[in-house]
Tab-separated table of C-alpha atoms in Angstrom:
chain	number	residue	atom	x	y	z
O	1	MET	CA	69.087	-98.966	57.884
O	2	LEU	CA	66.907	-96.788	55.755
O	3	ILE	CA	63.127	-96.895	55.547
O	4	VAL	CA	61.086	-94.664	53.075
O	5	LYS	CA	57.339	-94.739	53.944
O	6	ASN	CA	54.563	-93.480	51.651
O	7	LEU	CA	56.999	-90.815	50.328
O	8	GLU	CA	55.306	-88.087	48.117
O	9	LYS	CA	56.882	-84.995	46.532
O	10	ASN	CA	55.018	-82.245	44.585
O	11	PHE	CA	56.564	-79.428	42.821
O	12	GLY	CA	53.528	-77.095	42.586
O	13	LYS	CA	50.821	-79.105	41.023
O	14	THR	CA	53.163	-81.750	39.479
O	15	LYS	CA	53.393	-84.925	41.369
O	16	VAL	CA	56.996	-86.095	41.020
O	17	LEU	CA	56.950	-88.878	43.546
O	18	LYS	CA	53.732	-90.885	44.439
O	19	ASN	CA	53.646	-93.188	47.436
O	20	ILE	CA	57.229	-94.489	47.395
O	21	ASN	CA	57.916	-97.349	49.909
O	22	LEU	CA	61.476	-98.610	50.275
O	23	GLU	CA	63.569	-100.428	52.744
O	24	ILE	CA	67.416	-100.538	52.432
O	25	ASN	CA	69.517	-102.866	54.472
O	26	GLU	CA	73.148	-102.643	55.512
O	27	LYS	CA	75.676	-103.525	52.738
O	28	GLU	CA	73.096	-103.388	49.961
O	29	ARG	CA	74.000	-101.730	46.720
O	30	VAL	CA	70.702	-100.507	45.334
O	31	VAL	CA	70.586	-98.944	41.985
O	32	ILE	CA	67.510	-96.875	40.790
O	33	ILE	CA	66.776	-96.801	37.128
O	34	GLY	CA	64.063	-95.237	35.049
O	35	PRO	CA	63.382	-92.779	32.287
O	36	SER	CA	64.476	-89.132	32.619
O	37	GLY	CA	62.161	-87.089	34.788
O	38	CYS	CA	60.616	-90.107	36.406
O	39	GLY	CA	61.689	-88.830	39.883
O	40	LYS	CA	64.878	-90.933	40.561
O	41	SER	CA	66.991	-87.921	41.471
O	42	THR	CA	64.146	-86.295	43.502
O	43	LEU	CA	63.812	-89.577	45.497
O	44	LEU	CA	67.603	-89.514	46.322
O	45	ARG	CA	67.343	-85.797	47.287
O	46	CYS	CA	64.281	-86.482	49.435
O	47	ILE	CA	66.202	-89.219	51.258
O	48	ASN	CA	68.824	-86.854	52.608
O	49	GLN	CA	66.303	-84.038	52.807
O	50	ILE	CA	67.986	-81.671	50.503
O	51	GLU	CA	64.465	-81.605	48.978
O	52	LYS	CA	61.753	-81.698	51.635
O	53	PRO	CA	59.239	-84.440	50.909
O	54	THR	CA	55.656	-83.302	50.634
O	55	LYS	CA	54.320	-86.193	52.566
O	56	GLY	CA	55.556	-89.531	54.074
O	57	LYS	CA	58.500	-90.500	56.228
O	58	VAL	CA	62.154	-91.166	55.861
O	59	LEU	CA	63.874	-93.106	58.663
O	60	PHE	CA	67.584	-93.441	58.946
O	61	GLU	CA	68.963	-95.906	61.397
O	62	GLY	CA	65.613	-95.657	63.101
O	63	ILE	CA	65.524	-91.865	63.338
O	64	PRO	CA	62.723	-89.924	61.541
O	65	LEU	CA	64.348	-87.213	59.450
O	66	ASP	CA	61.477	-84.748	59.297
O	67	ASP	CA	61.125	-84.679	63.074
O	68	LYS	CA	61.732	-81.271	64.564
O	69	LYS	CA	64.033	-82.750	67.199
O	70	THR	CA	66.198	-84.444	64.574
O	71	ASP	CA	69.376	-82.586	63.708
O	72	ILE	CA	69.482	-83.205	60.010
O	73	ASN	CA	73.194	-81.986	59.801
O	74	LYS	CA	74.214	-84.806	62.166
O	75	ILE	CA	72.366	-87.309	60.019
O	76	ARG	CA	73.927	-86.026	56.871
O	77	ILE	CA	77.475	-86.777	58.291
O	78	LYS	CA	76.446	-90.465	58.222
O	79	MET	CA	74.670	-90.192	54.901
O	80	GLY	CA	77.004	-88.733	52.201
O	81	MET	CA	76.001	-87.718	48.612
O	82	VAL	CA	77.771	-87.503	45.382
O	83	PHE	CA	76.442	-85.174	42.762
O	84	GLN	CA	76.211	-85.216	38.893
O	85	GLN	CA	78.049	-81.906	38.656
O	86	PHE	CA	80.638	-82.986	41.355
O	87	ASN	CA	80.025	-79.786	43.235
O	88	LEU	CA	83.617	-79.494	44.459
O	89	PHE	CA	84.405	-76.159	45.989
O	90	PRO	CA	86.247	-74.194	43.205
O	91	HIS	CA	87.927	-71.757	45.732
O	92	LEU	CA	89.624	-74.533	47.649
O	93	LYS	CA	92.501	-76.876	46.813
O	94	VAL	CA	91.751	-80.534	46.524
O	95	ILE	CA	93.015	-81.252	50.138
O	96	ASP	CA	91.049	-78.375	51.501
O	97	ASN	CA	87.884	-79.525	49.836
O	98	ILE	CA	88.078	-82.992	51.465
O	99	ILE	CA	89.084	-81.840	54.891
O	100	LEU	CA	86.661	-78.868	55.138
O	101	ALA	CA	83.714	-80.710	56.665
O	102	PRO	CA	85.465	-83.106	59.197
O	103	VAL	CA	87.746	-80.207	60.402
O	104	LYS	CA	84.906	-77.548	60.651
O	105	LEU	CA	82.558	-80.073	62.248
O	106	LYS	CA	85.280	-80.843	64.719
O	107	LEU	CA	85.286	-84.494	63.990
O	108	MET	CA	88.923	-84.534	63.386
O	109	SER	CA	91.960	-82.439	64.039
O	110	LYS	CA	93.331	-80.676	60.853
O	111	GLU	CA	96.484	-82.901	61.045
O	112	ASP	CA	94.493	-86.108	61.338
O	113	ALA	CA	92.180	-84.993	58.467
O	114	ILE	CA	95.073	-84.198	56.263
O	115	LYS	CA	96.677	-87.487	56.984
O	116	LYS	CA	93.511	-89.340	56.212
O	117	GLY	CA	92.838	-87.251	53.114
O	118	LYS	CA	96.357	-88.044	51.762
O	119	MET	CA	95.862	-91.691	52.428
O	120	LEU	CA	92.490	-91.837	50.579
O	121	LEU	CA	93.796	-89.720	47.643
O	122	ASP	CA	96.809	-91.986	47.441
O	123	LYS	CA	94.557	-94.965	47.180
O	124	ILE	CA	92.905	-93.529	44.040
O	125	GLY	CA	96.093	-92.334	42.593
O	126	LEU	CA	95.584	-88.640	42.986
O	127	ALA	CA	97.990	-87.984	45.846
O	128	GLU	CA	99.979	-85.537	43.621
O	129	LYS	CA	96.968	-83.472	42.944
O	130	LEU	CA	96.692	-82.502	46.637
O	131	ASN	CA	97.531	-78.819	46.092
O	132	ASN	CA	95.651	-78.284	42.810
O	133	TYR	CA	92.418	-76.529	42.481
O	134	PRO	CA	89.415	-78.501	41.197
O	135	LYS	CA	89.314	-76.945	37.734
O	136	GLU	CA	92.863	-78.216	37.062
O	137	LEU	CA	91.580	-81.709	37.272
O	138	SER	CA	89.778	-83.783	34.678
O	139	GLY	CA	86.045	-84.485	35.209
O	140	GLY	CA	86.732	-88.097	36.270
O	141	GLN	CA	89.313	-86.927	38.775
O	142	GLN	CA	87.012	-84.318	40.050
O	143	GLN	CA	84.264	-86.775	40.633
O	144	ARG	CA	86.655	-89.168	42.366
O	145	VAL	CA	87.791	-86.367	44.740
O	146	ALA	CA	84.090	-85.647	45.419
O	147	ILE	CA	83.656	-89.243	46.441
O	148	ILE	CA	86.760	-89.079	48.662
O	149	ARG	CA	85.212	-85.889	50.232
O	150	ALA	CA	82.174	-87.828	51.128
O	151	LEU	CA	84.239	-90.788	52.421
O	152	MET	CA	86.165	-88.474	54.855
O	153	LEU	CA	83.166	-88.544	57.160
O	154	ASP	CA	82.998	-92.356	57.246
O	155	PRO	CA	79.397	-92.442	56.103
O	156	ASP	CA	77.106	-95.518	56.653
O	157	LEU	CA	75.271	-94.728	53.504
O	158	LEU	CA	76.396	-93.056	50.379
O	159	LEU	CA	73.995	-91.680	47.759
O	160	PHE	CA	75.089	-91.151	44.172
O	161	ASP	CA	72.995	-88.970	41.841
O	162	GLU	CA	73.964	-89.766	38.335
O	163	PRO	CA	77.684	-89.672	39.134
O	164	THR	CA	78.914	-90.207	35.597
O	165	SER	CA	76.321	-88.470	33.492
O	166	ALA	CA	78.516	-85.305	33.222
O	167	LEU	CA	81.573	-87.294	32.245
O	168	ASP	CA	83.093	-88.201	28.847
O	169	PRO	CA	82.944	-91.953	28.219
O	170	GLU	CA	86.620	-92.635	28.871
O	171	MET	CA	86.284	-90.979	32.240
O	172	LYS	CA	83.254	-92.737	33.342
O	173	GLN	CA	85.139	-95.997	33.971
O	174	GLU	CA	87.499	-94.644	36.540
O	175	VAL	CA	84.600	-93.412	38.589
O	176	LEU	CA	82.543	-96.681	38.161
O	177	GLU	CA	85.661	-98.679	39.189
O	178	LEU	CA	85.964	-96.703	42.324
O	179	MET	CA	82.284	-97.209	43.134
O	180	LYS	CA	82.645	-100.922	42.613
O	181	ASN	CA	85.717	-100.997	44.938
O	182	LEU	CA	83.589	-99.263	47.646
O	183	GLY	CA	80.864	-101.730	47.118
O	184	ALA	CA	83.293	-104.586	47.687
O	185	SER	CA	84.470	-103.107	50.895
O	186	GLY	CA	80.880	-103.243	52.134
O	187	LEU	CA	79.666	-99.715	51.975
O	188	THR	CA	75.896	-99.346	51.570
O	189	MET	CA	74.971	-97.353	48.559
O	190	ILE	CA	72.026	-96.116	46.634
O	191	VAL	CA	72.837	-95.082	43.069
O	192	VAL	CA	70.899	-93.364	40.418
O	193	THR	CA	72.524	-94.037	36.977
O	194	HIS	CA	72.056	-94.885	33.396
O	195	GLU	CA	75.135	-97.163	33.013
O	196	MET	CA	73.310	-100.435	32.553
O	197	GLN	CA	76.336	-102.631	32.083
O	198	PHE	CA	77.750	-101.205	35.444
O	199	VAL	CA	74.385	-101.816	37.104
O	200	LYS	CA	74.434	-105.481	36.137
O	201	GLU	CA	77.890	-105.952	37.704
O	202	PHE	CA	77.397	-103.768	40.612
O	203	ALA	CA	73.974	-103.881	42.096
O	204	THR	CA	72.596	-106.226	44.699
O	205	ARG	CA	69.054	-104.858	43.947
O	206	VAL	CA	67.705	-102.691	41.048
O	207	ILE	CA	64.515	-100.541	41.405
O	208	PHE	CA	62.760	-99.379	38.350
O	209	ILE	CA	60.800	-96.088	38.756
O	210	ASP	CA	58.396	-94.700	36.202
O	211	GLU	CA	56.158	-91.667	36.522
O	212	GLY	CA	56.996	-91.291	40.201
O	213	LYS	CA	56.227	-94.825	41.304
O	214	ILE	CA	58.229	-97.946	41.919
O	215	VAL	CA	57.118	-100.331	39.051
O	216	GLU	CA	59.436	-103.146	39.654
O	217	GLU	CA	62.322	-104.154	41.847
O	218	GLY	CA	64.523	-107.192	42.249
O	219	LYS	CA	67.975	-108.728	41.470
O	220	PRO	CA	69.598	-107.252	38.460
O	221	ASN	CA	69.583	-110.492	36.633
O	222	ASP	CA	65.783	-110.890	37.136
O	223	LEU	CA	64.994	-107.310	36.140
O	224	PHE	CA	67.087	-107.154	33.022
O	225	ASN	CA	66.531	-110.704	31.699
O	226	HIS	CA	62.919	-111.210	32.890
O	227	PRO	CA	61.172	-107.966	33.146
O	228	LYS	CA	57.499	-108.532	34.182
O	229	SER	CA	55.970	-105.017	33.572
O	230	LEU	CA	55.321	-103.666	30.081
O	231	ARG	CA	56.906	-100.371	31.135
O	232	LEU	CA	60.171	-101.936	32.141
O	233	LYS	CA	60.283	-104.026	28.896
O	234	GLU	CA	59.803	-100.816	26.902
O	235	PHE	CA	62.451	-98.994	28.905
O	236	LEU	CA	65.025	-101.742	28.430
O	237	ASN	CA	64.266	-101.966	24.731
O	238	ASN	CA	64.716	-98.193	24.343
O	239	ILE	CA	68.097	-98.113	26.012
O	240	ASN	CA	69.555	-101.141	24.122
I	1	MET	CA	93.071	-11.145	38.979
I	2	ASN	CA	95.448	-13.943	38.187
I	3	LEU	CA	95.525	-17.600	39.279
I	4	PHE	CA	97.767	-17.188	42.196
I	5	GLU	CA	95.876	-14.314	43.615
I	6	ASN	CA	92.830	-16.315	43.467
I	7	LEU	CA	94.367	-19.321	45.063
I	8	TYR	CA	95.749	-17.245	47.721
I	9	LYS	CA	92.265	-15.599	48.461
I	10	THR	CA	90.645	-19.152	48.505
I	11	LEU	CA	93.113	-21.120	50.605
I	12	ILE	CA	95.711	-19.039	52.318
I	13	TYR	CA	94.152	-15.764	53.356
I	14	ASP	CA	92.528	-15.919	56.862
I	15	ASN	CA	93.595	-19.635	56.929
I	16	ARG	CA	90.697	-20.628	54.654
I	17	TYR	CA	92.407	-23.906	53.881
I	18	LEU	CA	91.347	-24.957	57.313
I	19	PHE	CA	87.726	-25.141	56.065
I	20	PHE	CA	88.780	-27.443	53.405
I	21	LEU	CA	90.693	-29.722	55.860
I	22	GLU	CA	87.754	-29.812	58.124
I	23	GLY	CA	85.572	-30.670	55.133
I	24	ILE	CA	87.888	-33.466	53.908
I	25	LYS	CA	88.057	-34.838	57.500
I	26	ASN	CA	84.226	-34.946	57.852
I	27	THR	CA	83.730	-36.279	54.431
I	28	LEU	CA	86.177	-39.106	55.081
I	29	ILE	CA	85.028	-39.897	58.568
I	30	ILE	CA	81.404	-40.023	57.558
I	31	ALA	CA	82.054	-42.128	54.450
I	32	PHE	CA	84.347	-44.516	56.248
I	33	PHE	CA	82.256	-45.266	59.297
I	34	ALA	CA	78.958	-45.145	57.208
I	35	GLY	CA	80.640	-47.614	54.923
I	36	ILE	CA	81.423	-49.932	57.819
I	37	ILE	CA	77.865	-49.645	59.149
I	38	GLY	CA	76.422	-50.177	55.683
I	39	VAL	CA	78.484	-53.424	55.143
I	40	ILE	CA	77.395	-54.715	58.616
I	41	ILE	CA	73.772	-54.024	57.916
I	42	GLY	CA	73.991	-55.220	54.371
I	43	ILE	CA	75.463	-58.561	55.369
I	44	ILE	CA	72.774	-59.118	58.131
I	45	ILE	CA	69.959	-58.152	55.815
I	46	ALA	CA	71.257	-60.233	52.879
I	47	LEU	CA	71.607	-63.329	55.103
I	48	ILE	CA	68.100	-62.927	56.582
I	49	LYS	CA	66.659	-62.612	53.101
I	50	ASN	CA	68.788	-65.546	51.746
I	51	TYR	CA	68.047	-67.780	54.686
I	52	HIS	CA	64.266	-67.022	54.263
I	53	GLU	CA	64.471	-67.864	50.490
I	54	LYS	CA	66.214	-71.096	51.194
I	55	THR	CA	64.150	-72.338	54.184
I	56	ASN	CA	60.992	-70.251	54.328
I	57	LYS	CA	61.776	-69.516	57.948
I	58	LEU	CA	62.369	-66.055	59.734
I	59	LYS	CA	59.107	-64.706	58.070
I	60	ILE	CA	58.849	-61.648	60.301
I	61	LEU	CA	62.521	-60.671	60.155
I	62	ASN	CA	62.331	-61.138	56.347
I	63	PHE	CA	59.276	-58.907	56.179
I	64	LEU	CA	61.024	-56.166	58.203
I	65	ALA	CA	64.150	-56.523	56.194
I	66	SER	CA	62.169	-55.937	52.948
I	67	CYS	CA	60.305	-52.971	54.437
I	68	TYR	CA	63.703	-51.466	55.308
I	69	VAL	CA	65.282	-51.952	51.825
I	70	ASN	CA	62.122	-50.601	50.124
I	71	ILE	CA	61.729	-47.548	52.359
I	72	ILE	CA	65.393	-46.636	51.929
I	73	ARG	CA	65.536	-47.196	48.299
I	74	GLY	CA	62.279	-45.490	47.657
I	75	THR	CA	62.933	-42.187	49.438
I	76	PRO	CA	65.392	-39.476	48.857
I	77	THR	CA	68.575	-39.682	50.960
I	78	ILE	CA	68.324	-36.083	51.987
I	79	LEU	CA	64.863	-36.649	53.406
I	80	GLN	CA	66.103	-39.620	55.346
I	81	LEU	CA	68.922	-37.344	56.673
I	82	MET	CA	66.512	-34.651	57.688
I	83	ILE	CA	64.068	-37.054	59.347
I	84	ILE	CA	66.875	-38.559	61.428
I	85	TYR	CA	68.232	-35.185	62.422
I	86	TYR	CA	65.118	-33.012	62.802
I	87	VAL	CA	62.636	-35.630	63.885
I	88	ILE	CA	64.341	-38.556	65.538
I	89	PHE	CA	67.104	-36.611	67.205
I	90	ALA	CA	65.134	-33.428	67.437
I	91	SER	CA	65.213	-33.049	71.252
I	92	VAL	CA	68.655	-34.479	71.826
I	93	GLU	CA	71.896	-32.674	71.829
I	94	ILE	CA	74.010	-34.738	69.415
I	95	ASN	CA	77.118	-34.496	67.343
I	96	ILE	CA	76.005	-33.667	63.831
I	97	VAL	CA	78.840	-35.728	62.228
I	98	PHE	CA	77.596	-38.801	64.226
I	99	VAL	CA	74.063	-38.163	62.746
I	100	GLY	CA	75.666	-38.168	59.326
I	101	ILE	CA	77.441	-41.467	59.983
I	102	LEU	CA	74.274	-43.047	61.267
I	103	ALA	CA	72.024	-41.786	58.407
I	104	PHE	CA	74.435	-42.538	55.526
I	105	GLY	CA	75.237	-45.918	57.095
I	106	ILE	CA	71.595	-46.859	57.344
I	107	ASN	CA	71.118	-45.609	53.821
I	108	SER	CA	74.048	-47.484	52.454
I	109	GLY	CA	73.024	-50.776	54.296
I	110	ALA	CA	70.016	-51.103	51.943
I	111	TYR	CA	72.100	-50.822	48.830
I	112	VAL	CA	74.870	-53.136	50.105
I	113	SER	CA	72.372	-55.752	51.166
I	114	GLU	CA	71.058	-56.036	47.612
I	115	ILE	CA	74.655	-56.175	46.241
I	116	ILE	CA	75.531	-59.030	48.641
I	117	ARG	CA	72.224	-60.842	47.988
I	118	ALA	CA	73.011	-60.815	44.309
I	119	GLY	CA	76.464	-62.015	45.028
I	120	ILE	CA	75.177	-64.954	47.035
I	121	ASN	CA	72.695	-65.813	44.440
I	122	SER	CA	75.253	-65.760	41.746
I	123	ILE	CA	76.895	-68.900	43.293
I	124	ASP	CA	75.618	-72.138	41.937
I	125	LYS	CA	73.110	-73.815	44.300
I	126	GLY	CA	74.993	-77.111	43.985
I	127	GLN	CA	77.609	-75.544	46.297
I	128	ILE	CA	75.002	-75.184	49.044
I	129	GLU	CA	73.723	-78.612	48.464
I	130	ALA	CA	77.250	-80.023	48.638
I	131	GLY	CA	77.842	-78.288	51.848
I	132	SER	CA	74.612	-79.413	53.316
I	133	SER	CA	75.323	-82.986	52.192
I	134	LEU	CA	78.480	-82.891	54.286
I	135	GLY	CA	76.556	-81.948	57.420
I	136	LEU	CA	77.579	-78.276	57.470
I	137	ASN	CA	74.945	-75.905	58.814
I	138	TYR	CA	73.811	-72.688	57.085
I	139	PRO	CA	76.347	-70.314	58.786
I	140	GLN	CA	79.257	-72.644	58.055
I	141	ILE	CA	78.197	-73.024	54.481
I	142	MET	CA	77.911	-69.195	54.008
I	143	HIS	CA	81.259	-68.625	55.772
I	144	TYR	CA	83.468	-71.329	54.341
I	145	ILE	CA	81.792	-71.913	50.944
I	146	ILE	CA	79.490	-69.235	49.648
I	147	MET	CA	81.034	-65.969	50.825
I	148	PRO	CA	84.543	-66.705	49.794
I	149	GLN	CA	83.246	-67.230	46.171
I	150	ALA	CA	80.654	-64.496	46.208
I	151	ILE	CA	83.068	-61.835	47.371
I	152	LYS	CA	84.696	-61.797	43.854
I	153	ASN	CA	81.171	-60.932	42.246
I	154	ILE	CA	80.334	-58.513	45.147
I	155	LEU	CA	83.516	-56.379	45.232
I	156	PRO	CA	83.121	-54.426	42.012
I	157	ALA	CA	79.562	-53.353	42.836
I	158	LEU	CA	80.595	-52.664	46.442
I	159	GLY	CA	83.415	-50.397	45.216
I	160	ASN	CA	80.811	-48.455	43.273
I	161	GLU	CA	78.635	-48.174	46.352
I	162	PHE	CA	81.613	-46.812	48.324
I	163	ILE	CA	82.422	-44.170	45.654
I	164	THR	CA	78.614	-43.206	45.643
I	165	LEU	CA	78.786	-42.908	49.460
I	166	VAL	CA	81.807	-40.514	49.386
I	167	LYS	CA	79.875	-38.254	46.965
I	168	GLU	CA	76.586	-38.605	48.724
I	169	THR	CA	78.025	-37.231	51.954
I	170	SER	CA	77.748	-33.776	50.326
I	171	VAL	CA	73.994	-34.034	51.106
I	172	GLY	CA	75.032	-33.622	54.732
I	173	ALA	CA	75.499	-29.914	53.982
I	174	TYR	CA	71.700	-29.575	54.215
I	175	ILE	CA	71.719	-30.354	57.984
I	176	GLY	CA	74.882	-28.259	58.519
I	177	ILE	CA	77.645	-30.776	58.474
I	178	ILE	CA	80.828	-29.077	57.421
I	179	GLU	CA	81.847	-31.665	54.832
I	180	LEU	CA	83.729	-30.903	51.659
I	181	THR	CA	81.024	-29.300	49.615
I	182	LYS	CA	79.762	-27.194	52.561
I	183	ALA	CA	83.322	-26.143	53.206
I	184	SER	CA	83.866	-24.877	49.678
I	185	ASP	CA	80.515	-23.098	50.020
I	186	ILE	CA	81.639	-21.325	53.068
I	187	VAL	CA	84.760	-20.178	51.527
I	188	ALA	CA	82.929	-19.070	48.486
I	189	SER	CA	80.609	-16.960	50.593
I	190	ARG	CA	83.769	-15.225	52.005
I	191	THR	CA	85.548	-14.677	48.695
I	192	TYR	CA	82.377	-13.658	46.761
I	193	GLU	CA	83.724	-15.993	44.081
I	194	TYR	CA	82.597	-19.493	43.349
I	195	PHE	CA	84.846	-20.766	40.714
I	196	PHE	CA	87.928	-21.638	42.711
I	197	PRO	CA	86.386	-23.021	45.846
I	198	LEU	CA	84.136	-25.406	43.886
I	199	ILE	CA	86.748	-26.538	41.524
I	200	ILE	CA	89.109	-27.213	44.470
I	201	ALA	CA	86.384	-29.292	46.113
I	202	ALA	CA	85.623	-31.055	42.866
I	203	ILE	CA	89.354	-32.072	42.462
I	204	ILE	CA	89.591	-33.276	46.105
I	205	TYR	CA	86.465	-35.543	45.486
I	206	LEU	CA	88.183	-36.828	42.323
I	207	ILE	CA	91.348	-37.649	44.216
I	208	ILE	CA	89.483	-39.397	46.903
I	209	THR	CA	87.325	-41.565	44.567
I	210	PHE	CA	90.250	-42.201	42.263
I	211	CYS	CA	92.309	-43.627	45.180
I	212	LEU	CA	89.246	-45.618	46.265
I	213	SER	CA	88.742	-47.259	42.898
I	214	LYS	CA	92.464	-48.019	42.538
I	215	LEU	CA	92.313	-49.634	45.954
I	216	ILE	CA	89.354	-51.710	44.904
I	217	SER	CA	90.919	-52.844	41.653
I	218	ILE	CA	93.985	-53.919	43.539
I	219	MET	CA	91.921	-55.992	45.863
I	220	GLU	CA	90.049	-57.439	42.931
I	221	ARG	CA	93.281	-58.529	41.378
I	222	LYS	CA	94.608	-60.057	44.589
I	223	LEU	CA	91.328	-62.078	44.950
I	224	ASN	CA	91.567	-63.265	41.358
I	225	ASN	CA	95.130	-64.427	41.849
I	226	ALA	CA	94.555	-66.007	45.080
I	227	ASN	CA	92.051	-68.615	43.882
I	228	SER	CA	92.073	-68.564	40.150
């Protein structure tokens, strides 16, 4: 579904990502872990081209994303993203936040979008917040609305950039639960997170990145219990 | 000489109030239409510059936009007005009020563009990223996400710009536009007395700008209530 080939990203002279190769298949739940500043978020942002890679290729469902003929906006409809700071639109009510893209992109009529939005909000128990503004919601609620906003477009792949890092501990759980449910429903996801307990229960594959390189990858059980590289051992010791 | 005698001489005698009315009319017409032109130019220039900042595209347009802003901001308004009237329209028979509208509009556009650009930049870049991640294109993101938020930050500075514009129209007197300041000057030259014509003009400017700032603060309040 997603292929990353020899990806490199420089910010000025700093090499943030060095020769990243990655292949992600349907229904995988891939979690990227690593120390702060190792390039995890940058990798995610390069995948959906919010950040332009310096070198290398990203192919989504066989389509090269950096190609001039590729309409990146069409690709992004199928590749949603959830941000650390939620990035809900503060001037729009919850319902208008989630129907904005499908309606303006003419993928759905306004009535259908509202119907679908209500249905999805109902599923996560936020139906009564429909007409509230984002700032009237708790952080956990805002992040769940942001996830619903991404789901409105029926993405094939959903990227999560540290979705719980800006949340109080008691609110993390509601977001992580929702992510687990999505995983169970078969959605393909790539997640950058520091919630190691969650990673163990959630991931089908874990990728450890350090200093812009993929150091180790594998099943969560193998990585957490039998780390091969010294760097991963150190990293796991430090967070425990 | 008492007050009423002076007012009579300044306004009533020989229908001199007609000069003031003509002056108010031209000042308002120039300020209003120049304001509209300024906002249109300002939005276009701000979007060109912002789009260039975000994507590094539109290099030539961005260069031209920067030249425009720098030239307008770096030269006196009066000089710009005289260049447009005496140089560009030198050999053309043209309505002088129209020249005023054009000159002040072009002048205002440069300042408005910087105001709008600052307003757009005041919005967290996560908003643009969120819009992009949903598959929206640049115009859609600007229209539905950034501008509605930026307008709150833009409005106060834009109000200032409009008030400045109203006062700046007095520069039009130099090329012979009968706007409010010129009108008071004409009356003074008939009454051989400056105090009353100038004070009357000043009071009229004050009334216009006071109404304008009231109008803007009402709009600000409405915006703040609408999406608090």
